Amino acid sequence: MHWSMNTLLLPPYVELGVHSLSGLLWTVLLLFLWHCYRMGSDLPIPGHAHAGKLKSGSRRSMMSRGGSCAGTKCSARSKLSRSDQITPFISMETEEDEEQGQGYLNPVLSHALFPAQASAEAKKLYAALQEYAKRYSWVGMGRIHKGLREQVRLNDLSAIQKPHLFFLPDVPSVPFFPRDAHRHDIEVLEANYSVILAEFKAVSQRGIDSKLGWTSLGPKGQAVFPLYSAGVSVAGNCRSCPCTYRTLLSLRTFISSNSLGSAGFWLLGPGATLGSSYGPTNTRLRCHLGLQTPPLCELVVGGEPQCWSEGHCLLVDDSFLHTVSHKDAGPRVILSVDVWHPNVAAAERQALDFMFSPDL
């Protein structure tokens, strides 16, 4: 049986407006489809610093070339002008780097060999990075790859910041960081200052000896009571300082899974001076909680002097050239904790944990 609109018992206002309503719906649908088409066709080209629009003629020619190569193997890539060339997207890669052929992963994509003059340690780290990428992905590894390749050139330079093991490029840094960089961890350490100080006094009163867990670094009373050494907890020392150990575990950015991270009590005797040196990497900061800090004890990092304060933290980038001088009476004691640099991404932290794993 054939049904028509006339047989339906509809209210008068619906019957009168049904044709105009359907027309309106079709108009809205067409406008939506046109909007989606325009949004898709005007997407920026990945890999370019300036996201311009492709010219319609160029787009049509690219589509036609892609169609002609779809069914067969193309022996050569279509030649495009510089403004229309499509390159793989690499995060934080600038147009300048692209033009100079120095993009983060450009050597990987071009199968270039690792620098022959690189040290054995750099080659080992590069092999570890390749193994990590094989298991997981190259995504987010651009800066690490670039840093490994440029480490050789960095070692030959004379600079105020020159980590001797690994330098991560494009990481903004200063000798001393503000508290806001790691506010949570600093507040946790400072809140537990009295307990940490009491545990230090307990272990120091037993005597400073290698048989009691201390490590001597040189003359004039330089010694360390390590809780973590090169990413591995020192079980006996952690049992001697249970509250300090639990405090370390509650920190969000403590480096506890690779050989770049350490934590412990650092003692410096009066009259001692530590000469100029660089830390191993710029991917970490050292957080110093002052426990016993004589007034005439000074830390100079990157040419900027600072003094410790009891119960308060200093955030230091020790990849800068730094020195320590102690010209007062009594020992200087701090709790030193290695934390991640705030500009190192989560994916990079995971890769560095793998590359600098204590098991490798």
mmCIF file of C-alpha atoms in Angstrom:
data_model
loop_
_atom_site.group_PDB
_atom_site.id
_atom_site.type_symbol
_atom_site.label_atom_id
_atom_site.label_comp_id
_atom_site.label_asym_id
_atom_site.label_seq_id
_atom_site.Cartn_x
_atom_site.Cartn_y
_atom_site.Cartn_z
ATOM 1 C CA MET A 1 0.000 0.000 0.000
ATOM 2 C CA HIS A 2 1.304 3.448 -0.912
ATOM 3 C CA TRP A 3 1.380 6.008 1.865
ATOM 4 C CA SER A 4 1.537 9.703 1.198
ATOM 5 C CA MET A 5 2.033 12.708 3.434
ATOM 6 C CA ASN A 6 -1.613 13.617 2.985
ATOM 7 C CA THR A 7 -2.725 10.493 4.864
ATOM 8 C CA LEU A 8 -0.701 11.390 7.997
ATOM 9 C CA LEU A 9 -2.586 13.239 10.695
ATOM 10 C CA LEU A 10 -0.103 16.043 11.405
ATOM 11 C CA PRO A 11 -0.700 19.385 13.036
ATOM 12 C CA PRO A 12 -1.157 22.210 10.552
ATOM 13 C CA TYR A 13 2.097 24.024 11.450
ATOM 14 C CA VAL A 14 4.119 20.844 10.890
ATOM 15 C CA GLU A 15 2.448 20.091 7.569
ATOM 16 C CA LEU A 16 3.047 23.593 6.338
ATOM 17 C CA GLY A 17 6.752 23.679 7.392
ATOM 18 C CA VAL A 18 7.923 20.148 6.469
ATOM 19 C CA HIS A 19 9.327 21.086 3.031
ATOM 20 C CA SER A 20 11.107 24.174 4.282
ATOM 21 C CA LEU A 21 12.483 22.187 7.259
ATOM 22 C CA SER A 22 13.931 19.453 5.041
ATOM 23 C CA GLY A 23 15.466 22.070 2.784
ATOM 24 C CA LEU A 24 17.042 23.765 5.762
ATOM 25 C CA LEU A 25 18.495 20.460 6.987
ATOM 26 C CA TRP A 26 20.008 19.715 3.550
ATOM 27 C CA THR A 27 21.514 23.207 3.456
ATOM 28 C CA VAL A 28 23.099 22.759 6.898
ATOM 29 C CA LEU A 29 24.473 19.347 5.862
ATOM 30 C CA LEU A 30 26.035 20.731 2.687
ATOM 31 C CA LEU A 31 27.593 23.623 4.598
ATOM 32 C CA PHE A 32 29.059 21.175 7.118
ATOM 33 C CA LEU A 33 30.563 18.982 4.373
ATOM 34 C CA TRP A 34 32.027 22.032 2.644
ATOM 35 C CA HIS A 35 33.528 23.194 5.953
ATOM 36 C CA CYS A 36 35.143 19.768 6.553
ATOM 37 C CA TYR A 37 36.579 19.807 3.027
ATOM 38 C CA ARG A 38 38.081 23.259 3.500
ATOM 39 C CA MET A 39 39.568 22.348 6.882
ATOM 40 C CA GLY A 40 41.170 19.217 5.442
ATOM 41 C CA SER A 41 42.571 20.936 2.377
ATOM 42 C CA ASP A 42 44.059 23.857 4.333
ATOM 43 C CA LEU A 43 46.043 21.834 6.884
ATOM 44 C CA PRO A 44 49.634 23.134 7.404
ATOM 45 C CA ILE A 45 52.506 21.152 5.947
ATOM 46 C CA PRO A 46 54.362 19.267 8.735
ATOM 47 C CA GLY A 47 58.035 20.092 9.094
ATOM 48 C CA HIS A 48 57.790 23.737 7.951
ATOM 49 C CA ALA A 49 58.276 26.590 10.377
ATOM 50 C CA HIS A 50 55.677 28.683 8.512
ATOM 51 C CA ALA A 51 52.497 26.752 7.865
ATOM 52 C CA GLY A 52 51.412 28.204 4.562
ATOM 53 C CA LYS A 53 48.705 26.937 2.257
ATOM 54 C CA LEU A 54 49.461 24.806 -0.743
ATOM 55 C CA LYS A 55 48.518 26.350 -4.016
ATOM 56 C CA SER A 56 45.596 24.628 -5.662
ATOM 57 C CA GLY A 57 47.586 23.868 -8.804
ATOM 58 C CA SER A 58 50.431 22.345 -6.823
ATOM 59 C CA ARG A 59 47.996 20.309 -4.769
ATOM 60 C CA ARG A 60 46.292 18.946 -7.855
ATOM 61 C CA SER A 61 49.621 18.087 -9.455
ATOM 62 C CA MET A 62 50.773 16.293 -6.290
ATOM 63 C CA MET A 63 47.538 14.307 -6.148
ATOM 64 C CA SER A 64 47.849 13.316 -9.797
ATOM 65 C CA ARG A 65 51.446 12.233 -9.325
ATOM 66 C CA GLY A 66 50.506 10.241 -6.239
ATOM 67 C CA GLY A 67 47.708 8.560 -8.217
ATOM 68 C CA SER A 68 50.012 7.598 -11.059
ATOM 69 C CA CYS A 69 52.497 6.014 -8.626
ATOM 70 C CA ALA A 70 49.897 4.157 -6.569
ATOM 71 C CA GLY A 71 49.873 0.939 -8.583
ATOM 72 C CA THR A 72 53.528 0.761 -9.610
ATOM 73 C CA LYS A 73 56.930 1.290 -7.999
ATOM 74 C CA CYS A 74 58.131 4.829 -8.565
ATOM 75 C CA SER A 75 61.745 4.945 -9.598
ATOM 76 C CA ALA A 76 62.188 8.619 -8.641
ATOM 77 C CA ARG A 77 60.420 11.049 -6.363
ATOM 78 C CA SER A 78 58.491 13.906 -7.863
ATOM 79 C CA LYS A 79 60.500 17.128 -7.800
ATOM 80 C CA LEU A 80 58.808 19.827 -5.806
ATOM 81 C CA SER A 81 59.834 23.371 -5.184
ATOM 82 C CA ARG A 82 61.270 24.250 -1.741
ATOM 83 C CA SER A 83 58.039 25.883 -0.605
ATOM 84 C CA ASP A 84 55.988 22.800 -1.486
ATOM 85 C CA GLN A 85 58.378 20.086 -0.355
ATOM 86 C CA ILE A 86 56.951 17.772 2.297
ATOM 87 C CA THR A 87 59.413 16.566 4.935
ATOM 88 C CA PRO A 88 58.917 14.238 7.900
ATOM 89 C CA PHE A 89 57.766 16.032 11.017
ATOM 90 C CA ILE A 90 60.422 16.282 13.727
ATOM 91 C CA SER A 91 59.453 18.058 16.927
ATOM 92 C CA MET A 92 61.313 21.274 17.708
ATOM 93 C CA GLU A 93 63.206 21.226 14.405
ATOM 94 C CA THR A 94 63.509 24.663 12.867
ATOM 95 C CA GLU A 95 63.506 25.629 9.210
ATOM 96 C CA GLU A 96 67.143 26.701 9.553
ATOM 97 C CA ASP A 97 68.192 23.233 10.691
ATOM 98 C CA GLU A 98 66.210 21.706 7.852
ATOM 99 C CA GLU A 99 67.895 23.831 5.208
ATOM 100 C CA GLN A 100 71.352 23.064 6.600
ATOM 101 C CA GLY A 101 70.634 19.332 6.715
ATOM 102 C CA GLN A 102 71.162 19.235 10.478
ATOM 103 C CA GLY A 103 67.714 18.114 11.626
ATOM 104 C CA TYR A 104 67.523 16.013 14.777
ATOM 105 C CA LEU A 105 66.924 12.723 12.964
ATOM 106 C CA ASN A 106 68.365 13.681 9.579
ATOM 107 C CA PRO A 107 71.332 11.262 10.006
ATOM 108 C CA VAL A 108 68.942 8.447 10.927
ATOM 109 C CA LEU A 109 66.717 9.040 7.907
ATOM 110 C CA SER A 110 69.731 9.300 5.599
ATOM 111 C CA HIS A 111 71.508 6.271 7.182
ATOM 112 C CA ALA A 112 74.604 8.374 7.931
ATOM 113 C CA LEU A 113 77.301 6.676 9.999
ATOM 114 C CA PHE A 114 77.982 7.676 13.575
ATOM 115 C CA PRO A 115 81.063 9.946 13.858
ATOM 116 C CA ALA A 116 84.187 7.785 13.753
ATOM 117 C CA GLN A 117 86.060 10.066 16.183
ATOM 118 C CA ALA A 118 83.411 9.573 18.868
ATOM 119 C CA SER A 119 84.531 8.082 22.156
ATOM 120 C CA ALA A 120 83.806 4.494 23.114
ATOM 121 C CA GLU A 121 81.289 5.733 25.718
ATOM 122 C CA ALA A 122 79.407 7.790 23.091
ATOM 123 C CA LYS A 123 79.259 4.793 20.736
ATOM 124 C CA LYS A 124 77.963 2.629 23.563
ATOM 125 C CA LEU A 125 75.237 5.162 24.337
ATOM 126 C CA TYR A 126 74.302 5.401 20.656
ATOM 127 C CA ALA A 127 73.990 1.606 20.454
ATOM 128 C CA ALA A 128 71.748 1.717 23.544
ATOM 129 C CA LEU A 129 69.596 4.426 21.924
ATOM 130 C CA GLN A 130 69.217 2.307 18.782
ATOM 131 C CA GLU A 131 68.195 -0.672 20.889
ATOM 132 C CA TYR A 132 65.647 1.467 22.739
ATOM 133 C CA ALA A 133 64.198 2.770 19.462
ATOM 134 C CA LYS A 134 64.008 -0.772 18.110
ATOM 135 C CA ARG A 135 61.997 -1.892 21.127
ATOM 136 C CA TYR A 136 59.830 1.213 21.392
ATOM 137 C CA SER A 137 60.047 4.110 18.920
ATOM 138 C CA TRP A 138 62.172 6.954 17.581
ATOM 139 C CA VAL A 139 59.362 9.353 18.504
ATOM 140 C CA GLY A 140 60.674 12.015 20.856
ATOM 141 C CA MET A 141 64.304 10.880 20.495
ATOM 142 C CA GLY A 142 65.438 13.738 18.232
ATOM 143 C CA ARG A 143 67.288 15.784 20.826
ATOM 144 C CA ILE A 144 69.018 12.746 22.337
ATOM 145 C CA HIS A 145 70.206 11.586 18.918
ATOM 146 C CA LYS A 146 71.505 15.031 18.058
ATOM 147 C CA GLY A 147 73.247 15.335 21.407
ATOM 148 C CA LEU A 148 75.114 12.057 20.982
ATOM 149 C CA ARG A 149 76.385 13.078 17.552
ATOM 150 C CA GLU A 150 77.517 16.510 18.734
ATOM 151 C CA GLN A 151 79.180 15.365 21.974
ATOM 152 C CA VAL A 152 82.565 15.070 20.207
ATOM 153 C CA ARG A 153 82.437 18.686 19.044
ATOM 154 C CA LEU A 154 81.294 19.875 22.476
ATOM 155 C CA ASN A 155 84.261 18.236 24.229
ATOM 156 C CA ASP A 156 86.652 20.286 22.092
ATOM 157 C CA LEU A 157 85.030 23.614 22.989
ATOM 158 C CA SER A 158 85.859 25.893 25.869
ATOM 159 C CA ALA A 159 82.555 26.837 27.456
ATOM 160 C CA ILE A 160 81.067 27.679 30.816
ATOM 161 C CA GLN A 161 78.623 24.747 30.448
ATOM 162 C CA LYS A 162 80.229 21.549 29.180
ATOM 163 C CA PRO A 163 78.994 18.247 30.632
ATOM 164 C CA HIS A 164 81.622 15.603 30.023
ATOM 165 C CA LEU A 165 79.339 12.596 29.469
ATOM 166 C CA PHE A 166 76.125 13.654 27.688
ATOM 167 C CA PHE A 167 74.760 17.026 26.574
ATOM 168 C CA LEU A 168 71.101 17.321 25.577
ATOM 169 C CA PRO A 169 70.759 20.192 23.072
ATOM 170 C CA ASP A 170 68.118 22.926 23.146
ATOM 171 C CA VAL A 171 67.607 22.666 26.907
ATOM 172 C CA PRO A 172 67.326 26.154 28.434
ATOM 173 C CA SER A 173 69.332 26.320 31.612
ATOM 174 C CA VAL A 174 70.828 28.626 34.238
ATOM 175 C CA PRO A 175 73.346 27.895 37.001
ATOM 176 C CA PHE A 176 70.725 28.196 39.773
ATOM 177 C CA PHE A 177 67.044 27.354 39.254
ATOM 178 C CA PRO A 178 64.112 28.935 41.117
ATOM 179 C CA ARG A 179 62.122 26.892 43.622
ATOM 180 C CA ASP A 180 59.127 26.766 41.278
ATOM 181 C CA ALA A 181 61.019 24.402 38.964
ATOM 182 C CA HIS A 182 60.490 21.567 41.490
ATOM 183 C CA ARG A 183 58.273 23.107 44.146
ATOM 184 C CA HIS A 184 56.720 19.830 45.348
ATOM 185 C CA ASP A 185 60.012 18.025 45.912
ATOM 186 C CA ILE A 186 61.652 21.041 47.565
ATOM 187 C CA GLU A 187 58.746 21.437 49.981
ATOM 188 C CA VAL A 188 58.888 17.720 50.848
ATOM 189 C CA LEU A 189 62.615 17.880 51.595
ATOM 190 C CA GLU A 190 62.357 21.073 53.635
ATOM 191 C CA ALA A 191 59.382 19.716 55.606
ATOM 192 C CA ASN A 192 61.509 16.720 56.655
ATOM 193 C CA TYR A 193 64.619 18.776 57.452
ATOM 194 C CA SER A 194 64.688 18.057 61.205
ATOM 195 C CA VAL A 195 64.264 14.295 60.744
ATOM 196 C CA ILE A 196 66.937 14.150 58.013
ATOM 197 C CA LEU A 197 69.360 16.163 60.165
ATOM 198 C CA ALA A 198 68.766 13.839 63.139
ATOM 199 C CA GLU A 199 69.524 10.766 61.023
ATOM 200 C CA PHE A 200 72.705 12.362 59.690
ATOM 201 C CA LYS A 201 73.904 13.101 63.233
ATOM 202 C CA ALA A 202 73.171 9.508 64.220
ATOM 203 C CA VAL A 203 75.281 7.997 61.418
ATOM 204 C CA SER A 204 78.101 10.561 61.779
ATOM 205 C CA GLN A 205 78.425 9.975 65.534
ATOM 206 C CA ARG A 206 79.188 6.318 64.897
ATOM 207 C CA GLY A 207 82.292 7.438 63.041
ATOM 208 C CA ILE A 208 83.211 8.376 59.476
ATOM 209 C CA ASP A 209 84.769 5.212 58.150
ATOM 210 C CA SER A 210 84.492 3.163 54.961
ATOM 211 C CA LYS A 211 83.465 0.145 57.068
ATOM 212 C CA LEU A 212 80.444 2.125 58.269
ATOM 213 C CA GLY A 213 79.190 3.054 54.797
ATOM 214 C CA TRP A 214 81.160 6.247 54.172
ATOM 215 C CA THR A 215 83.063 7.004 50.986
ATOM 216 C CA SER A 216 86.110 9.280 51.210
ATOM 217 C CA LEU A 217 86.633 11.617 48.250
ATOM 218 C CA GLY A 218 89.894 13.272 49.288
ATOM 219 C CA PRO A 219 91.736 15.168 51.994
ATOM 220 C CA LYS A 220 90.390 17.760 54.430
ATOM 221 C CA GLY A 221 87.345 15.818 55.542
ATOM 222 C CA GLN A 222 85.620 15.320 52.198
ATOM 223 C CA ALA A 223 83.282 12.335 52.566
ATOM 224 C CA VAL A 224 79.946 11.021 51.319
ATOM 225 C CA PHE A 225 77.389 8.784 53.001
ATOM 226 C CA PRO A 226 75.542 7.505 49.878
ATOM 227 C CA LEU A 227 71.914 6.408 49.976
ATOM 228 C CA TYR A 228 71.777 5.999 46.183
ATOM 229 C CA SER A 229 74.905 5.593 44.087
ATOM 230 C CA ALA A 230 74.683 5.611 40.271
ATOM 231 C CA GLY A 231 70.991 4.720 40.340
ATOM 232 C CA VAL A 232 71.329 1.861 42.833
ATOM 233 C CA SER A 233 70.229 2.088 46.463
ATOM 234 C CA VAL A 234 72.844 1.342 49.118
ATOM 235 C CA ALA A 235 70.781 -1.018 51.245
ATOM 236 C CA GLY A 236 72.798 -0.817 54.473
ATOM 237 C CA ASN A 237 72.912 2.976 54.477
ATOM 238 C CA CYS A 238 69.186 3.241 53.645
ATOM 239 C CA ARG A 239 68.407 1.029 56.644
ATOM 240 C CA SER A 240 70.430 3.417 58.810
ATOM 241 C CA CYS A 241 68.350 6.382 57.565
ATOM 242 C CA PRO A 242 64.810 5.012 57.026
ATOM 243 C CA CYS A 243 63.012 8.384 57.155
ATOM 244 C CA THR A 244 65.416 9.977 54.681
ATOM 245 C CA TYR A 245 65.044 6.953 52.406
ATOM 246 C CA ARG A 246 61.236 7.186 52.484
ATOM 247 C CA THR A 247 61.476 10.914 51.787
ATOM 248 C CA LEU A 248 63.547 10.215 48.669
ATOM 249 C CA LEU A 249 60.974 7.704 47.446
ATOM 250 C CA SER A 250 58.207 10.297 47.830
ATOM 251 C CA LEU A 251 59.910 12.745 45.453
ATOM 252 C CA ARG A 252 58.386 13.010 41.976
ATOM 253 C CA THR A 253 61.537 13.848 40.025
ATOM 254 C CA PHE A 254 64.261 11.941 41.870
ATOM 255 C CA ILE A 255 66.519 10.058 39.410
ATOM 256 C CA SER A 256 66.554 6.588 40.926
ATOM 257 C CA SER A 257 66.593 4.353 37.834
ATOM 258 C CA ASN A 258 69.810 5.220 35.998
ATOM 259 C CA SER A 259 73.482 5.837 36.681
ATOM 260 C CA LEU A 260 73.067 9.638 36.412
ATOM 261 C CA GLY A 261 71.209 9.743 39.727
ATOM 262 C CA SER A 262 72.638 9.723 43.235
ATOM 263 C CA ALA A 263 71.641 10.886 46.696
ATOM 264 C CA GLY A 264 73.409 11.105 50.027
ATOM 265 C CA PHE A 265 75.001 13.203 52.745
ATOM 266 C CA TRP A 266 77.973 15.264 51.542
ATOM 267 C CA LEU A 267 80.429 16.433 54.161
ATOM 268 C CA LEU A 268 83.156 19.022 53.541
ATOM 269 C CA GLY A 269 85.746 19.869 56.190
ATOM 270 C CA PRO A 270 86.907 23.398 57.049
ATOM 271 C CA GLY A 271 89.603 24.885 54.806
ATOM 272 C CA ALA A 272 88.722 22.598 51.888
ATOM 273 C CA THR A 273 88.420 23.855 48.331
ATOM 274 C CA LEU A 274 86.976 21.894 45.417
ATOM 275 C CA GLY A 275 88.529 22.918 42.106
ATOM 276 C CA SER A 276 86.690 23.801 38.915
ATOM 277 C CA SER A 277 84.796 20.893 37.392
ATOM 278 C CA TYR A 278 81.822 20.010 35.193
ATOM 279 C CA GLY A 279 79.035 17.555 35.957
ATOM 280 C CA PRO A 280 78.319 14.599 33.654
ATOM 281 C CA THR A 281 75.094 15.848 32.041
ATOM 282 C CA ASN A 282 72.688 18.774 31.715
ATOM 283 C CA THR A 283 69.629 16.499 31.920
ATOM 284 C CA ARG A 284 69.638 16.661 35.713
ATOM 285 C CA LEU A 285 69.763 19.200 38.528
ATOM 286 C CA ARG A 286 71.274 18.764 41.948
ATOM 287 C CA CYS A 287 69.069 19.686 44.867
ATOM 288 C CA HIS A 288 71.105 20.623 47.972
ATOM 289 C CA LEU A 289 69.283 20.638 51.304
ATOM 290 C CA GLY A 290 71.442 22.555 53.817
ATOM 291 C CA LEU A 291 71.945 20.631 57.077
ATOM 292 C CA GLN A 292 74.987 22.321 58.616
ATOM 293 C CA THR A 293 76.103 25.403 56.700
ATOM 294 C CA PRO A 294 78.847 27.696 58.090
ATOM 295 C CA PRO A 295 78.594 31.305 56.858
ATOM 296 C CA LEU A 296 81.884 31.402 54.925
ATOM 297 C CA CYS A 297 81.135 28.367 52.783
ATOM 298 C CA GLU A 298 80.408 29.307 49.175
ATOM 299 C CA LEU A 299 79.340 27.581 45.970
ATOM 300 C CA VAL A 300 80.119 29.282 42.640
ATOM 301 C CA VAL A 301 78.302 27.903 39.573
ATOM 302 C CA GLY A 302 78.746 29.462 36.142
ATOM 303 C CA GLY A 303 80.345 32.500 37.776
ATOM 304 C CA GLU A 304 77.386 33.069 40.150
ATOM 305 C CA PRO A 305 78.107 32.689 43.898
ATOM 306 C CA GLN A 306 75.586 31.297 46.359
ATOM 307 C CA CYS A 307 75.659 30.195 49.998
ATOM 308 C CA TRP A 308 73.718 27.328 51.539
ATOM 309 C CA SER A 309 71.111 27.900 54.231
ATOM 310 C CA GLU A 310 70.104 25.375 56.857
ATOM 311 C CA GLY A 311 66.700 23.890 56.196
ATOM 312 C CA HIS A 312 66.465 25.301 52.682
ATOM 313 C CA CYS A 313 67.191 23.903 49.215
ATOM 314 C CA LEU A 314 69.368 25.099 46.352
ATOM 315 C CA LEU A 315 68.676 23.846 42.804
ATOM 316 C CA VAL A 316 71.982 23.683 40.950
ATOM 317 C CA ASP A 317 72.846 22.767 37.357
ATOM 318 C CA ASP A 318 76.268 21.233 37.916
ATOM 319 C CA SER A 319 76.920 20.875 34.163
ATOM 320 C CA PHE A 320 78.138 24.479 34.485
ATOM 321 C CA LEU A 321 81.686 25.081 35.670
ATOM 322 C CA HIS A 322 81.515 25.084 39.473
ATOM 323 C CA THR A 323 83.761 25.406 42.522
ATOM 324 C CA VAL A 324 83.312 25.136 46.300
ATOM 325 C CA SER A 325 85.310 26.897 48.998
ATOM 326 C CA HIS A 326 85.001 26.446 52.764
ATOM 327 C CA LYS A 327 86.810 29.112 54.802
ATOM 328 C CA ASP A 328 84.961 28.728 58.076
ATOM 329 C CA ALA A 329 85.149 26.467 61.122
ATOM 330 C CA GLY A 330 83.150 23.272 61.396
ATOM 331 C CA PRO A 331 82.029 20.900 58.657
ATOM 332 C CA ARG A 332 79.593 21.788 55.913
ATOM 333 C CA VAL A 333 76.907 19.135 55.486
ATOM 334 C CA ILE A 334 74.202 18.910 52.813
ATOM 335 C CA LEU A 335 71.809 16.274 51.538
ATOM 336 C CA SER A 336 72.397 16.128 47.777
ATOM 337 C CA VAL A 337 69.628 14.689 45.582
ATOM 338 C CA ASP A 338 69.748 14.402 41.784
ATOM 339 C CA VAL A 339 66.447 15.322 40.083
ATOM 340 C CA TRP A 340 65.404 15.608 36.445
ATOM 341 C CA HIS A 341 65.854 18.865 34.586
ATOM 342 C CA PRO A 342 62.324 20.331 34.190
ATOM 343 C CA ASN A 343 62.754 20.672 30.390
ATOM 344 C CA VAL A 344 63.486 16.980 29.798
ATOM 345 C CA ALA A 345 60.324 15.348 28.425
ATOM 346 C CA ALA A 346 58.836 12.131 29.813
ATOM 347 C CA ALA A 347 59.759 10.135 26.684
ATOM 348 C CA GLU A 348 63.353 11.381 26.925
ATOM 349 C CA ARG A 349 63.528 10.448 30.612
ATOM 350 C CA GLN A 350 62.399 6.927 29.774
ATOM 351 C CA ALA A 351 65.013 6.625 27.032
ATOM 352 C CA LEU A 352 67.774 7.968 29.302
ATOM 353 C CA ASP A 353 66.761 5.477 31.992
ATOM 354 C CA PHE A 354 67.279 2.739 29.411
ATOM 355 C CA MET A 355 70.553 4.142 28.023
ATOM 356 C CA PHE A 356 72.125 4.760 31.437
ATOM 357 C CA SER A 357 70.657 1.717 33.137
ATOM 358 C CA PRO A 358 72.976 0.335 35.820
ATOM 359 C CA ASP A 359 72.509 -3.115 34.248
ATOM 360 C CA LEU A 360 73.986 -2.082 30.872
#
